[in-house]
Amino acid sequence: MGNEDVYRSLRASAGAIESELIALRRKLHSYPELSFEEERTSDAVAEWLSGLGLDVVRRGVGGHGIVAELAGSRPGPRIALRADMDALPIQEESGLPYASHVPGVMHACGHDAHTAMLCGAARLLAERRDRLSGSIRLLFQSAEEINAGAKAMIGQGALEGVDEIYGLHNLPTLPAGQAGTRFGALMGSVDQFEVTVTGRGGHGALPEQCVDPVVAASAIVMALQTAISRELSPFSPAVVTVGSVRGGAAYNVIPERVELAGTVRTFSPDVQEKMPDRLLRLINRTAEAYRCEAELRYIRHVPVLVNHDDCVRHAEAAIDAVLGRENRIEAPPVLAGEDFSVYLQRVPGCFIWLGSGPENGAEQAYGLHHPRYMLNEDCLADGAALLAAIAMSRLDDEVPGKGIE
């Protein structure tokens, strides 16, 4: 079977199970589960995998994660494919007949679709294991939304022996049938900060007897913006956003303290490394100027997601074969984060965007994390075939590009 026949066969096989993938995705969508609570989702994945003749299936990895191994007929490298499974604390407003039955919880990021795609890829690959020189590791991961699942999976050995890793994320503002790739940094780092500003509370009519943390906190919010605008090059993209300000309970009372919380996003490991000291200086000295004290708590989540060039080239070849070169775009960088970046710090790999939007007007579609987010289910078979094709291209003796350089 030649190269084109391999990919044609994968696409046809994915189309043949499309109705099953849609049914699985809708089942998961109706009963979403938050990070580290994905027990029901894990059960559904395990049930799907049970009839595929996989060599090793481990459950409860990094929470409710599943690690499954598919060995080919000959020795060779090990390629990992990853999907995330958790949902978000969002009340669904899509109006779909299979909308979430769980109040306040929704698959607003499409992880239900990612899970269904990897399940489909597992079946496609299991049917072709005699062509594989090496093995495929399937990672169904918990808790991506809180940036904790990848670290937990790695901590329990999910990457041991893996030579390369690949993953994808649906994108509702890109039409289904298209995909986007990028060399180098694709997504930003994610860090969190929390600040407590303490003054001396009292009556709002007697400010001279108080030390007002509200005014100090307001000044800190403004000062933090200079960490980007006046301390970084315009060619080093970064964001400092204060998303929460909490202080006081009465209109005529100066509170004792104010709490701030926010996020830092960067595209440079070096910039990310230096941000805590930069924020600490701005916060402390601004608070001091207003006679207050400030405490900074800086929580590192995930690094910049940096694709590896060789792996991007292999992913692009698979996209061109499965979807067509005309349907591959260069993805713009975004400062949203993904804990797939943690895997890429340890082994080479590539993360891609897969279109999940309507055929027309996708740029106007509701985006990820929106309560009216909707996924074009035409992307499910595309995703299954594409993930399988990427793995096949690395392990099939007859497909150009096979092997790990």
PDB file of C-alpha atoms in Angstrom, residues 191-197 217 220-221 224-225 240-247 258-264 279 283 295-297 299:
ATOM      1  CA  ASP A 191       1.460  32.287  35.651  1.00  0.00           C
ATOM      2  CA  GLN A 192      -0.833  33.538  38.399  1.00  0.00           C
ATOM      3  CA  PHE A 193      -0.272  36.206  41.013  1.00  0.00           C
ATOM      4  CA  GLU A 194      -2.128  37.225  44.164  1.00  0.00           C
ATOM      5  CA  VAL A 195      -1.466  40.407  46.140  1.00  0.00           C
ATOM      6  CA  THR A 196      -2.636  41.392  49.609  1.00  0.00           C
ATOM      7  CA  VAL A 197      -2.442  45.135  50.274  1.00  0.00           C
ATOM      8  CA  ALA A 217      -4.257  48.843  45.370  1.00  0.00           C
ATOM      9  CA  ILE A 220      -0.608  49.054  42.056  1.00  0.00           C
ATOM     10  CA  VAL A 221      -3.012  48.012  39.290  1.00  0.00           C
ATOM     11  CA  LEU A 224       1.731  46.828  36.955  1.00  0.00           C
ATOM     12  CA  GLN A 225       0.941  47.918  33.409  1.00  0.00           C
ATOM     13  CA  VAL A 240      -0.170  41.402  32.914  1.00  0.00           C
ATOM     14  CA  THR A 241      -3.893  41.354  33.677  1.00  0.00           C
ATOM     15  CA  VAL A 242      -5.524  42.030  37.038  1.00  0.00           C
ATOM     16  CA  GLY A 243      -8.760  40.077  36.895  1.00  0.00           C
ATOM     17  CA  SER A 244      -9.993  40.371  40.475  1.00  0.00           C
ATOM     18  CA  VAL A 245     -10.090  43.216  42.994  1.00  0.00           C
ATOM     19  CA  ARG A 246     -11.755  42.514  46.342  1.00  0.00           C
ATOM     20  CA  GLY A 247     -11.883  44.858  49.303  1.00  0.00           C
ATOM     21  CA  VAL A 258      -7.560  44.666  49.560  1.00  0.00           C
ATOM     22  CA  GLU A 259      -6.916  41.470  47.580  1.00  0.00           C
ATOM     23  CA  LEU A 260      -5.784  41.523  43.949  1.00  0.00           C
ATOM     24  CA  ALA A 261      -5.418  38.541  41.634  1.00  0.00           C
ATOM     25  CA  GLY A 262      -4.271  38.293  38.055  1.00  0.00           C
ATOM     26  CA  THR A 263      -2.318  36.480  35.387  1.00  0.00           C
ATOM     27  CA  VAL A 264       0.980  36.936  33.542  1.00  0.00           C
ATOM     28  CA  LEU A 279       6.194  42.575  39.777  1.00  0.00           C
ATOM     29  CA  ILE A 283       4.101  46.217  44.025  1.00  0.00           C
ATOM     30  CA  GLU A 295       2.502  40.656  49.984  1.00  0.00           C
ATOM     31  CA  LEU A 296       2.943  38.987  46.594  1.00  0.00           C
ATOM     32  CA  ARG A 297       2.225  35.310  45.984  1.00  0.00           C
ATOM     33  CA  ILE A 299       2.331  30.847  41.232  1.00  0.00           C
TER      34      ILE A 299
END
